[in-house]
PDB file of C-alpha atoms and ligand atoms in Angstrom:
ATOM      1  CA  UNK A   1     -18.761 -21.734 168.828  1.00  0.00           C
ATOM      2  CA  UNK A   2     -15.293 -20.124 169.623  1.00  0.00           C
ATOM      3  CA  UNK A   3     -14.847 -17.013 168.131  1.00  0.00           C
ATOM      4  CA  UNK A   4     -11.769 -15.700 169.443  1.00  0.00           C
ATOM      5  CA  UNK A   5      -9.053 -15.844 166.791  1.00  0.00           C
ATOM      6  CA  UNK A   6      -6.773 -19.053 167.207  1.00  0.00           C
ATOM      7  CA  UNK A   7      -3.230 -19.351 167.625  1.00  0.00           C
ATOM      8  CA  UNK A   8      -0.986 -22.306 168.408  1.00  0.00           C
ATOM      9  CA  UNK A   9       2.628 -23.491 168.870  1.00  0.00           C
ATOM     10  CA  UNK A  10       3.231 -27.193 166.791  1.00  0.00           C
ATOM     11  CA  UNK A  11       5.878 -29.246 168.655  1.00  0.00           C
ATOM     12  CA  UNK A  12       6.872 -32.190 170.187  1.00  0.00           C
ATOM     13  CA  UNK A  13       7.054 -32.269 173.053  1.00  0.00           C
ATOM     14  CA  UNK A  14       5.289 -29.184 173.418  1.00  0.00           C
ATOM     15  CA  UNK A  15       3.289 -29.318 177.029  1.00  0.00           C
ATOM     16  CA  UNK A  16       6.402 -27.017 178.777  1.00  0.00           C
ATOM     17  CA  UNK A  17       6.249 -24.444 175.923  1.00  0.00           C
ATOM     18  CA  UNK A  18       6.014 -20.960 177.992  1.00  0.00           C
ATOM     19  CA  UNK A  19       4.540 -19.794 174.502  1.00  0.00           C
ATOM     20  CA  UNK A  20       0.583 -19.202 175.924  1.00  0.00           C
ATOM     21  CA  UNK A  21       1.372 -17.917 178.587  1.00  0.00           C
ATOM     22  CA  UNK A  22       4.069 -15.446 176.379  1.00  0.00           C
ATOM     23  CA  UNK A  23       1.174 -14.462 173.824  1.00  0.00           C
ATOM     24  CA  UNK A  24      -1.457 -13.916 176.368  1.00  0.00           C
ATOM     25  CA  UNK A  25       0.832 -11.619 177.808  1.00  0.00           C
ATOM     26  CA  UNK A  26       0.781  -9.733 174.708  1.00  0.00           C
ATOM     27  CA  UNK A  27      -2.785  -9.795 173.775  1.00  0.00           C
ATOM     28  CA  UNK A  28      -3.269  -7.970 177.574  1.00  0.00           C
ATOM     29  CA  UNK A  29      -1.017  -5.272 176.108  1.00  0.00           C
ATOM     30  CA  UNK A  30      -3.332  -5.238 173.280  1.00  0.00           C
ATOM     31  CA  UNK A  31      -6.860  -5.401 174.911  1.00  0.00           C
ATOM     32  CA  UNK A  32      -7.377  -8.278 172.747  1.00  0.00           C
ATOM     33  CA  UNK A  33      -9.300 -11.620 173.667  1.00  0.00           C
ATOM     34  CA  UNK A  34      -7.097 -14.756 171.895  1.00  0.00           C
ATOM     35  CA  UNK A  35      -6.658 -18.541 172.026  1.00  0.00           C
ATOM     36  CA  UNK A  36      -3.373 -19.906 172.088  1.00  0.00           C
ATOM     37  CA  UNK A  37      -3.009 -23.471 172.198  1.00  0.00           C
ATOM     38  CA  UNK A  38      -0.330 -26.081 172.096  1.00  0.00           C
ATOM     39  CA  UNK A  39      -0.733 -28.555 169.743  1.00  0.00           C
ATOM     40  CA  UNK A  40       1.466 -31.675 170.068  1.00  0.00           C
ATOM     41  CA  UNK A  41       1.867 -33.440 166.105  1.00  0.00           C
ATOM     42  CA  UNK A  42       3.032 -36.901 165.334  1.00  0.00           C
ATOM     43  CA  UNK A  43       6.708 -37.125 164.226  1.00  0.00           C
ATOM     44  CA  UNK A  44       6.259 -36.795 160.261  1.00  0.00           C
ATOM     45  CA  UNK A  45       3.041 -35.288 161.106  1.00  0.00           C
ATOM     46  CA  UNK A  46       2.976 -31.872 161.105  1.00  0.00           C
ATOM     47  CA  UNK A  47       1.780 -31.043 157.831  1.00  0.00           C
ATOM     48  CA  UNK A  48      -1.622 -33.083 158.417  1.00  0.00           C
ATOM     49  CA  UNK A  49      -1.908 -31.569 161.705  1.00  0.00           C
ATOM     50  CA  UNK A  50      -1.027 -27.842 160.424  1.00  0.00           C
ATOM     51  CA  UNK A  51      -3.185 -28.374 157.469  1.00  0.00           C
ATOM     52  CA  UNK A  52      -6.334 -29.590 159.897  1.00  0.00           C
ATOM     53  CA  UNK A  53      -5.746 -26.477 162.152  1.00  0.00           C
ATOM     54  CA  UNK A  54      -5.792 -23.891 159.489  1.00  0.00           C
ATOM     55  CA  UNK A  55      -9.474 -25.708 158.122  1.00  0.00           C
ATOM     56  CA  UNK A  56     -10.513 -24.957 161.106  1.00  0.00           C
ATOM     57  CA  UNK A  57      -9.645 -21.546 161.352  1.00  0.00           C
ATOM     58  CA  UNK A  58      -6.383 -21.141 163.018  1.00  0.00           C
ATOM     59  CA  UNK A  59      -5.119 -17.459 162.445  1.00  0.00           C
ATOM     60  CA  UNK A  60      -1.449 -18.274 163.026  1.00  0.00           C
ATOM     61  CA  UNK A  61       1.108 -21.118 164.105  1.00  0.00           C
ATOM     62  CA  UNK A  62       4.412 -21.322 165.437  1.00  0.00           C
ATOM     63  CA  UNK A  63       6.414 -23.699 164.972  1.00  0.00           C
ATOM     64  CA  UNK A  64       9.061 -25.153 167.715  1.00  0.00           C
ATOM     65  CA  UNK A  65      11.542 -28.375 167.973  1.00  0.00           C
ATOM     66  CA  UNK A  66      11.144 -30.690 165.680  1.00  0.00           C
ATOM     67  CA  UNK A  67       8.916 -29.297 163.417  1.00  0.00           C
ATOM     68  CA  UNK A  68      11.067 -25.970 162.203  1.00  0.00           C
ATOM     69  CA  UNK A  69      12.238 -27.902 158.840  1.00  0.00           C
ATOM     70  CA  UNK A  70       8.638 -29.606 158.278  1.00  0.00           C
ATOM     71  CA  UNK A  71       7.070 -26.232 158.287  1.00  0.00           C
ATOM     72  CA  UNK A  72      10.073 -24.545 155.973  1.00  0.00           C
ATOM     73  CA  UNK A  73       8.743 -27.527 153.675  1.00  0.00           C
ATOM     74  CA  UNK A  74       4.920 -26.983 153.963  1.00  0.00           C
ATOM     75  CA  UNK A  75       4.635 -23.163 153.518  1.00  0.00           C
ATOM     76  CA  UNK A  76       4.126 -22.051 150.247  1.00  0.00           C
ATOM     77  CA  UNK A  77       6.222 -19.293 150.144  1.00  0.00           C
ATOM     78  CA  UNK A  78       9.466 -18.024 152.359  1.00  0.00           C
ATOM     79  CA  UNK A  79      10.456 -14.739 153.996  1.00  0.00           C
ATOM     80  CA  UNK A  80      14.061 -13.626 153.375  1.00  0.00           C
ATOM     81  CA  UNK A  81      14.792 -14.779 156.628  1.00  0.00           C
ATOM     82  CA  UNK A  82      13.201 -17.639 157.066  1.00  0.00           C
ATOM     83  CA  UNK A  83      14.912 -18.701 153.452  1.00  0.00           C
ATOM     84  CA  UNK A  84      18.413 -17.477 155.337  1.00  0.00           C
ATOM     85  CA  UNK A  85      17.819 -19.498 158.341  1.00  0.00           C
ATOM     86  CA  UNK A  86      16.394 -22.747 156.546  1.00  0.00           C
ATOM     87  CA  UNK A  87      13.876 -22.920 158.800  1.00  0.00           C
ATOM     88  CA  UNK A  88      10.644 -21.430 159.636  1.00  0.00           C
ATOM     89  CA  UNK A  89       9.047 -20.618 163.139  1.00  0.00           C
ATOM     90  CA  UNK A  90       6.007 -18.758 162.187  1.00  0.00           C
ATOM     91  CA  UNK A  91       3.081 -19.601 159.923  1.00  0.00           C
ATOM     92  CA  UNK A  92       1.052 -16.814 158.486  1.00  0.00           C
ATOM     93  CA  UNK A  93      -2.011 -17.873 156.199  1.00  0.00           C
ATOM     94  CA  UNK A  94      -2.402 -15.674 153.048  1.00  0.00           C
ATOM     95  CA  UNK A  95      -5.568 -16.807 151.946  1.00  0.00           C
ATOM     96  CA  UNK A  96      -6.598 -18.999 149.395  1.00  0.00           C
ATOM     97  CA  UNK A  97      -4.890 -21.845 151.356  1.00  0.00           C
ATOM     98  CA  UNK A  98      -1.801 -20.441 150.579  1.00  0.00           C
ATOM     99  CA  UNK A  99       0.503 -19.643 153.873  1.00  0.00           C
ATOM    100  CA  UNK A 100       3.585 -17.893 154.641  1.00  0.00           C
ATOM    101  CA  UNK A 101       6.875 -19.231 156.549  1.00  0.00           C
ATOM    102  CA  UNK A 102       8.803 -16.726 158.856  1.00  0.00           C
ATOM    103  CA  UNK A 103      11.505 -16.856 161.209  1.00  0.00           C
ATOM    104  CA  UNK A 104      11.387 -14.378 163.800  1.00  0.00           C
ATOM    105  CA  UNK A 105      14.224 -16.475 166.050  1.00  0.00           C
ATOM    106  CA  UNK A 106      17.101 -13.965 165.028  1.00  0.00           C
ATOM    107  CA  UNK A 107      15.348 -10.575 165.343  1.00  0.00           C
ATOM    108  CA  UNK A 108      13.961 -11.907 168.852  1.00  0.00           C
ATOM    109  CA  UNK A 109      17.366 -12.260 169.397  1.00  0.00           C
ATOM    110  CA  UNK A 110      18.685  -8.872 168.789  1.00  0.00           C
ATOM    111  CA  UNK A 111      15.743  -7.105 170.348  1.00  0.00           C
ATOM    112  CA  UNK A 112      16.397  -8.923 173.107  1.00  0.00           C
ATOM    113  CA  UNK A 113      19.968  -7.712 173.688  1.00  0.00           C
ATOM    114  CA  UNK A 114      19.176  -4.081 172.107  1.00  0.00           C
ATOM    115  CA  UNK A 115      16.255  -3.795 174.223  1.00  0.00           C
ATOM    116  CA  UNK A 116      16.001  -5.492 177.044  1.00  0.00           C
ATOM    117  CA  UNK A 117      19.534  -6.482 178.039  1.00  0.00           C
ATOM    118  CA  UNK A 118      20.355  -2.778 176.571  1.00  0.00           C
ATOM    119  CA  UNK A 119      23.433  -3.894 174.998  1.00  0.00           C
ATOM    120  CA  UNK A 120      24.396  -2.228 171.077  1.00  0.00           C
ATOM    121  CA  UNK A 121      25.566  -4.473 168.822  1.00  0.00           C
ATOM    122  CA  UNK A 122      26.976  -1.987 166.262  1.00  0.00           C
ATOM    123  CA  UNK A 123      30.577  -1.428 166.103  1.00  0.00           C
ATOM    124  CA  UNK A 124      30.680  -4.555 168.511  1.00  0.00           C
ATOM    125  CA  UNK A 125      32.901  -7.354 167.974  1.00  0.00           C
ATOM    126  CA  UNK A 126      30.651 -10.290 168.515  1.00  0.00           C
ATOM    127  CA  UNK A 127      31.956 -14.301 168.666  1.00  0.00           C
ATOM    128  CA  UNK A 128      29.056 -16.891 167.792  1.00  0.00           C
ATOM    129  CA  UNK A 129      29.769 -20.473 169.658  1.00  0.00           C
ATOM    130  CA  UNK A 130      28.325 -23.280 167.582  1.00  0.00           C
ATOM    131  CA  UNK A 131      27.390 -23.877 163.684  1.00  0.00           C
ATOM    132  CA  UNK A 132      24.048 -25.446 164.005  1.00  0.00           C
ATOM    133  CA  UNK A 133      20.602 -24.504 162.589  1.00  0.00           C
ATOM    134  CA  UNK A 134      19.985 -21.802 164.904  1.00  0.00           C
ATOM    135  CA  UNK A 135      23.242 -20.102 163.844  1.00  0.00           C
ATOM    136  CA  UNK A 136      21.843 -19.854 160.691  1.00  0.00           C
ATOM    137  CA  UNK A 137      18.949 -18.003 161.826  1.00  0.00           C
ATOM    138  CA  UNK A 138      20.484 -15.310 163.581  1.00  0.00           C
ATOM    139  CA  UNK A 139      23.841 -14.176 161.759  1.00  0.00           C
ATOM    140  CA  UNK A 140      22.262 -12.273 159.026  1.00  0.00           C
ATOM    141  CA  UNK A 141      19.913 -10.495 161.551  1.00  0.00           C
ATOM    142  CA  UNK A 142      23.038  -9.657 163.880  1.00  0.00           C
ATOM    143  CA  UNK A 143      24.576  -8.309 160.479  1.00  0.00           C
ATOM    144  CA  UNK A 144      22.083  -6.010 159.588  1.00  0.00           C
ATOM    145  CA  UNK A 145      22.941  -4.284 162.840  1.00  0.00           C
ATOM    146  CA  UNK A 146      26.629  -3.200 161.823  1.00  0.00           C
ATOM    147  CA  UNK A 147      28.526  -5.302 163.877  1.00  0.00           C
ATOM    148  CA  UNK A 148      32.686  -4.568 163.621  1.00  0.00           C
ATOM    149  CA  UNK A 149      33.071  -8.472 163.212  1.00  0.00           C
ATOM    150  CA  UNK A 150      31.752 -12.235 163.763  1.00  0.00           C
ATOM    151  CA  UNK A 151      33.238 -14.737 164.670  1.00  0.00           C
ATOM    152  CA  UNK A 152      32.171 -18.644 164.245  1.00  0.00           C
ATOM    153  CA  UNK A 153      33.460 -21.041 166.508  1.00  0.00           C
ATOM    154  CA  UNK A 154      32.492 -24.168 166.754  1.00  0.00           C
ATOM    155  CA  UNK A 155      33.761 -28.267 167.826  1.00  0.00           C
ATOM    156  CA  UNK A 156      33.269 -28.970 164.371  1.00  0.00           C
ATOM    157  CA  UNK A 157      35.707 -26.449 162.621  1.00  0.00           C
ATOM    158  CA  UNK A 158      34.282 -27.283 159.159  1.00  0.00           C
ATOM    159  CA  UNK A 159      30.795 -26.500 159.674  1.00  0.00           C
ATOM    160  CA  UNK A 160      32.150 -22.896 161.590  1.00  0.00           C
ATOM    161  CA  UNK A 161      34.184 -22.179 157.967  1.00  0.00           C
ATOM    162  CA  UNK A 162      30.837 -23.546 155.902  1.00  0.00           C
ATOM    163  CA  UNK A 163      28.761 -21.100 157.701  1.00  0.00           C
ATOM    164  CA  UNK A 164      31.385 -18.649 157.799  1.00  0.00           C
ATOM    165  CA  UNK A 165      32.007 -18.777 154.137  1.00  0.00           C
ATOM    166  CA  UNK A 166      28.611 -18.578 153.277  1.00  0.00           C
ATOM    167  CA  UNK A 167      27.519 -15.523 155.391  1.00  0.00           C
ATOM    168  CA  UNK A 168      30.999 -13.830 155.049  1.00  0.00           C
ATOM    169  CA  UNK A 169      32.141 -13.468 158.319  1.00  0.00           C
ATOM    170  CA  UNK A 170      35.171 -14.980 159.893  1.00  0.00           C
ATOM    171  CA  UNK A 171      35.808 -18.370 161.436  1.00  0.00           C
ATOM    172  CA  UNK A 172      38.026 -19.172 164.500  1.00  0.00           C
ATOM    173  CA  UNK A 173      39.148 -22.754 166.351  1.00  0.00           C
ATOM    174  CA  UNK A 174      37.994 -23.145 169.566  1.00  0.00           C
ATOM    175  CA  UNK A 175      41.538 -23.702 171.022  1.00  0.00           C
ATOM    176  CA  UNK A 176      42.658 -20.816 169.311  1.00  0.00           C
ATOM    177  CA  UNK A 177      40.184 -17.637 170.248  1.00  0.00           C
ATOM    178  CA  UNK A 178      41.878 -14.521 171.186  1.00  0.00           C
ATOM    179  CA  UNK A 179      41.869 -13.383 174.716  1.00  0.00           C
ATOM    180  CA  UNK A 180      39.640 -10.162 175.385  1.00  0.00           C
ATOM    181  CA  UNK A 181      38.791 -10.297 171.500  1.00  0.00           C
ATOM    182  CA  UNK A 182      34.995  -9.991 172.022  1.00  0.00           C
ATOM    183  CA  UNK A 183      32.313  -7.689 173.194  1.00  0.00           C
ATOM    184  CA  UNK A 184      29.436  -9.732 172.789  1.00  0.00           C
ATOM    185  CA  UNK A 185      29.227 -14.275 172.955  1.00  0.00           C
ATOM    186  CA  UNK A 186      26.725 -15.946 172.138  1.00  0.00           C
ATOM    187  CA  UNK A 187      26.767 -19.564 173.016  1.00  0.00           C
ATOM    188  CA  UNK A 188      24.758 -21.767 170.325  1.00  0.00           C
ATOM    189  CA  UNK A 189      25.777 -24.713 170.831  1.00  0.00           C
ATOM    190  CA  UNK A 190      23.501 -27.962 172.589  1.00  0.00           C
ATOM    191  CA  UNK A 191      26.406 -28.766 174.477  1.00  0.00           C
ATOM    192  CA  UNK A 192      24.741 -27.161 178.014  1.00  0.00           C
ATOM    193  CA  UNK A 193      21.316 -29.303 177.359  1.00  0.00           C
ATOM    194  CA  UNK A 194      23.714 -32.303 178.422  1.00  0.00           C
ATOM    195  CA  UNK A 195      25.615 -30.200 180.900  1.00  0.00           C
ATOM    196  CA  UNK A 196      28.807 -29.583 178.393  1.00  0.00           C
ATOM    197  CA  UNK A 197      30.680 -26.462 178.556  1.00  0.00           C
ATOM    198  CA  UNK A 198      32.241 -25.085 175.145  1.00  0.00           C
ATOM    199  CA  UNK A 199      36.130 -25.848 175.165  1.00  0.00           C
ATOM    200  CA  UNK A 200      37.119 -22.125 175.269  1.00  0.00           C
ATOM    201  CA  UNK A 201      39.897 -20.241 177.754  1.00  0.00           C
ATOM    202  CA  UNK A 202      38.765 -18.237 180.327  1.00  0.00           C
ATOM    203  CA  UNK A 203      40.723 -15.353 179.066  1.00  0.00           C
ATOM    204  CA  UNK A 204      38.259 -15.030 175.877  1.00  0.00           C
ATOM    205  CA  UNK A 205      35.659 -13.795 178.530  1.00  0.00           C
ATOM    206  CA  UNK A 206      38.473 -10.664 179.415  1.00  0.00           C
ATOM    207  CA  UNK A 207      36.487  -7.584 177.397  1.00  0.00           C
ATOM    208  CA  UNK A 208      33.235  -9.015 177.177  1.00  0.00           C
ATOM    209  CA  UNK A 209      30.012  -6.882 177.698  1.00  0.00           C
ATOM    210  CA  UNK A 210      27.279  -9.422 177.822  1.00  0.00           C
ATOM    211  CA  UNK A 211      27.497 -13.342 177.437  1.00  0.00           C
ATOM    212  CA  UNK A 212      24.428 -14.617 175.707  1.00  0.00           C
ATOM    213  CA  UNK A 213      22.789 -18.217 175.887  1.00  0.00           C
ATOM    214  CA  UNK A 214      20.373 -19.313 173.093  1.00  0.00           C
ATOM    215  CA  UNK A 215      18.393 -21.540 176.220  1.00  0.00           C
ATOM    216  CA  UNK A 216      16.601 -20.458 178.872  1.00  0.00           C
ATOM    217  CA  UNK A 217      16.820 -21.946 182.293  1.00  0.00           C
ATOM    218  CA  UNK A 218      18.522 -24.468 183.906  1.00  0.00           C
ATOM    219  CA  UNK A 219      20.904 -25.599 180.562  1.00  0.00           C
ATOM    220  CA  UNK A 220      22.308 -22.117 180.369  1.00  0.00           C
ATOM    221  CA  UNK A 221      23.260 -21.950 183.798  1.00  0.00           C
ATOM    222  CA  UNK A 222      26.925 -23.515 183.465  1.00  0.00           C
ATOM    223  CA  UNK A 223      27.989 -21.530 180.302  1.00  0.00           C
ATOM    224  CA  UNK A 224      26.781 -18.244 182.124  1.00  0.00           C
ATOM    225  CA  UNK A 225      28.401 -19.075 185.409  1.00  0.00           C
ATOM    226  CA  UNK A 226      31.397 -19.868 183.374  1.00  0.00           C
ATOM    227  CA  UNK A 227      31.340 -16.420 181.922  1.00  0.00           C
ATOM    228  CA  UNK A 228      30.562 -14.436 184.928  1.00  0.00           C
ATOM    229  CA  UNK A 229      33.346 -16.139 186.359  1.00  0.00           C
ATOM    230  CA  UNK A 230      35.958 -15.521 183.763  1.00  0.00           C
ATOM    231  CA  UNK A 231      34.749 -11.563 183.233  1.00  0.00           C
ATOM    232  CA  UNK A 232      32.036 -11.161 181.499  1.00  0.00           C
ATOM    233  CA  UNK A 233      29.900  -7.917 182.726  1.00  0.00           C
ATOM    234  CA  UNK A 234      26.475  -9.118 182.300  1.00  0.00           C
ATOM    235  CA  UNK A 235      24.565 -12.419 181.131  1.00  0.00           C
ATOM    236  CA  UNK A 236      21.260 -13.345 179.443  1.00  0.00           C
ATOM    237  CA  UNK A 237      19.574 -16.486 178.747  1.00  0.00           C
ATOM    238  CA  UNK A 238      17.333 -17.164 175.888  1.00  0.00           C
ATOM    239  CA  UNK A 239      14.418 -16.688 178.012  1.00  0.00           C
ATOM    240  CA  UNK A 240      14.005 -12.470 176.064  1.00  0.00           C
ATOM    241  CA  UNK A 241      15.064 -14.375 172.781  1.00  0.00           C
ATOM    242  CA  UNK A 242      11.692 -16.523 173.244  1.00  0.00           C
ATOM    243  CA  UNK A 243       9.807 -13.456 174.142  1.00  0.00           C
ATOM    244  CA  UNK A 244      11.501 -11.451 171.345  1.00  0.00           C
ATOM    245  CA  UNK A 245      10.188 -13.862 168.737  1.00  0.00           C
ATOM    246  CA  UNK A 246       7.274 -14.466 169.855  1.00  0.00           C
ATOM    247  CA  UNK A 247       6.244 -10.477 169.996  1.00  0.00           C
ATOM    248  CA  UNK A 248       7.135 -10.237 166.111  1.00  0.00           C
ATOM    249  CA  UNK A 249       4.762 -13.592 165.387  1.00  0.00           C
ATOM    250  CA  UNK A 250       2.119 -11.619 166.948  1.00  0.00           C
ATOM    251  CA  UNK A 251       2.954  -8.534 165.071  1.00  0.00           C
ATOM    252  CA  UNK A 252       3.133 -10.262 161.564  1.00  0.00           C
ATOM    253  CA  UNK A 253      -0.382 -11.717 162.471  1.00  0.00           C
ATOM    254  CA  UNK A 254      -1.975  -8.909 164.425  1.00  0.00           C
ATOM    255  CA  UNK A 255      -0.655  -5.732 163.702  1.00  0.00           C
ATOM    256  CA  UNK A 256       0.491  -5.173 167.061  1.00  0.00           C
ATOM    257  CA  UNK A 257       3.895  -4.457 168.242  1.00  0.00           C
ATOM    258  CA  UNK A 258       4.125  -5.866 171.994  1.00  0.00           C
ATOM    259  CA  UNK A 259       6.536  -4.215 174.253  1.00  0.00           C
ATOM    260  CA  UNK A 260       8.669  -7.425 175.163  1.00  0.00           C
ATOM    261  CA  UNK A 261      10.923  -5.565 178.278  1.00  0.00           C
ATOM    262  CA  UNK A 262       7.588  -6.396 180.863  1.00  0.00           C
ATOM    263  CA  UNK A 263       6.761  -9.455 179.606  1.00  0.00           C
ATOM    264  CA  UNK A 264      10.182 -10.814 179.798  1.00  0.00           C
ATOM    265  CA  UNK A 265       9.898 -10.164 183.599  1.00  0.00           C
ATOM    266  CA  UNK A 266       6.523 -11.744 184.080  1.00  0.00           C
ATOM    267  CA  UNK A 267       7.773 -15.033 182.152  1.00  0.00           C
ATOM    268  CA  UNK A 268      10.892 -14.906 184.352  1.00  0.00           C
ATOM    269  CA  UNK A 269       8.572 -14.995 187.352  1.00  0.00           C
ATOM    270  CA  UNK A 270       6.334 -18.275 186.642  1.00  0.00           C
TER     271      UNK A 270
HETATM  272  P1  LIG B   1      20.523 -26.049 166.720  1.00  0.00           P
HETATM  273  O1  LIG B   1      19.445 -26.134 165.682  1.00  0.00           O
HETATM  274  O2  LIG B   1      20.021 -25.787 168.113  1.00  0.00           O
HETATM  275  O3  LIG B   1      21.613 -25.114 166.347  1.00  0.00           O
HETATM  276  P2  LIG B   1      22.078 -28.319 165.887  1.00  0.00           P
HETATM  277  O4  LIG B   1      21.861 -27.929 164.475  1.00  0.00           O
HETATM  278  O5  LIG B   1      21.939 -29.732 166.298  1.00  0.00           O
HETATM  279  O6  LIG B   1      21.110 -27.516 166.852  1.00  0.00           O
HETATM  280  O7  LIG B   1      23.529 -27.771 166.319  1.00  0.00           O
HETATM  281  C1  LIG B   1      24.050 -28.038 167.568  1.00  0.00           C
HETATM  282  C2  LIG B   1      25.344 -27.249 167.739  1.00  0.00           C
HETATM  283  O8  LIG B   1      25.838 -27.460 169.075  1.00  0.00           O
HETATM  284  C3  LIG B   1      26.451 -27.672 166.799  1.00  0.00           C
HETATM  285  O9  LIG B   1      27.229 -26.534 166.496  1.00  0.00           O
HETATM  286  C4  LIG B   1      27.247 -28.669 167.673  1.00  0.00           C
HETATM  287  O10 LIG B   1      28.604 -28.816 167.323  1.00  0.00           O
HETATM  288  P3  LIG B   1      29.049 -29.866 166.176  1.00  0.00           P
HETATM  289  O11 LIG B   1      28.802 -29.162 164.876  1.00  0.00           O
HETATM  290  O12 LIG B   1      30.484 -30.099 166.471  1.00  0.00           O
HETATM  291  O13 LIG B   1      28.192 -31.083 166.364  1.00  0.00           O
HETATM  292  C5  LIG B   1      27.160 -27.986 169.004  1.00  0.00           C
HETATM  293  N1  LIG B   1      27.389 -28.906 170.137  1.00  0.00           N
HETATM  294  C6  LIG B   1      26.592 -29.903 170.556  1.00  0.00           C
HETATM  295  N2  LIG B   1      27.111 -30.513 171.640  1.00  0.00           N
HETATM  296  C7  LIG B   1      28.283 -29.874 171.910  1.00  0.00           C
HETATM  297  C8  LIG B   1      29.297 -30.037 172.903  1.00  0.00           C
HETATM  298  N3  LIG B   1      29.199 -30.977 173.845  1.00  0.00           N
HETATM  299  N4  LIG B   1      30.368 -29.200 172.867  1.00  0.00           N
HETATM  300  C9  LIG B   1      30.476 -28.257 171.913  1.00  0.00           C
HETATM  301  N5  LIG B   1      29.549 -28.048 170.931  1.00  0.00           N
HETATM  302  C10 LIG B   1      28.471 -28.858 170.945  1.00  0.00           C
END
């Protein structure tokens, strides 16, 4: 019998999630002994397969692509942010079959750049590239940090003002963004998973502090070359966002606040 607590991350596909290997990392820091799985569902199936892990004792999920909106759907009730986002990437059983939906994307996020890229975001003027659900997720977290403005940008100019309107912060064309307007951008759009590069002049880059892509690896590679080459001081990919929301998952189910800053490095290094 396995009496370690269990954890797992629901996707599909879900075999390169670096999430294990992340949360291992964390229960080290802890001196804890866990089991964190990956657990690949069906398409349409992730409430059988969530419900069938929690009978079985499963401690905590997350939840990755495709599943975020399935789980925001399944969970019986909704964090503030997870009910700002629309979308839920951690599970958290209350008892009494009753479970929790988080979404710890966002804060990830801004540890990440507070912490680990050490760059503020208060007083910063910060421009957002792309309107999609992930947007969603982290503009209210970035606003809780005092920002001096946001900016939404995005190919589809009517989801930008949708977003916009509904958060109130500002909205900007593509074509149109001001040159050395922003300290902080954040590229959110899928465009670099097919190799796209937002349609934005070089000159935007002129002022900016730290250029920020929501993926890791490869796909962020031609936005961030882009923006080293057109100014910007320093760049991140999403790699400490992953980290960053993974350490608060553990926290809401453990207790335990990992330090994120060494594990980043060790992730970088597999
Ligand atoms: P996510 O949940 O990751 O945000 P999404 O909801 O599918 O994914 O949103 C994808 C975002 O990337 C959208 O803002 C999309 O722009 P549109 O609203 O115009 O579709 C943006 N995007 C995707 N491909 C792009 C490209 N080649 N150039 C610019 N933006 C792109």
């Amino acid at each position: 019998m396995n009496l370690k607590p269990r954890y797992a991350v629901f996707g599909n596909p879900v075999a390169h999630s670096k999430s294990p290997q992340i949360h291992q990392e964390f229960a080290k820091q802890e001196g804890a002994d866990i089991d964190y799985g990956r657990i690949c569902a069906d398409i349409g199936g992730f409430a059988e397969a969530a419900a069938r892990f929690f009978a079985e004792g499963g401690q905590g999920a997350n939840v990755t692509l495709p599943f975020k909106v399935d789980a925001y759907n399944w969970v019986d009730e909704h964090s503030e942010r997870a009910l700002a986002a629309g979308a839920v990437n951690t599970v958290i059983p209350l008892g009494g079959g009753r479970f929790l939906g988080d979404n710890t994307d966002g804060v990830g996020m801004v540890q990440d750049i507070l912490k680990a890229q050490n760059v503020g975001i208060a007083g910063r003027n910060i421009l957002i590239i792309g309107a999609g659900g992930a947007v969603r997720g982290v503009v209210p977290v970035l606003q809780d940090e005092k920002p001096a403005g946001i900016v939404i940008a995005n190919r589809t100019p009517e989801k930008a003002r949708e977003l916009a309107g509904r958060f109130g912060v500002q909205t900007a064309l593509l074509s149109e963004l001001p040159a050395d307007g922003f300290d902080i951008i954040i590229n959110a759009s899928s465009g670099g998973l097919s190799g796209e590069l937002p349609d934005i002049a070089p000159e935007v880059f002129g002022k900016c502090l730290l250029a920020y892509d929501m993926v890791y690896g490869k796909e962020a590679e031609p936005f961030l070359r882009f923006a080293r080459a057109s100014g910007a001081v320093q760049t991140a990919d999403g790699l400490g966002m992953l980290v960053g929301q993974a350490a608060f998952s553990y926290q809401l189910w453990r207790g335990f606040a990992p330090d994120i800053v060494p594990v980043i490095r060790t992730i970088k290094e597999l």
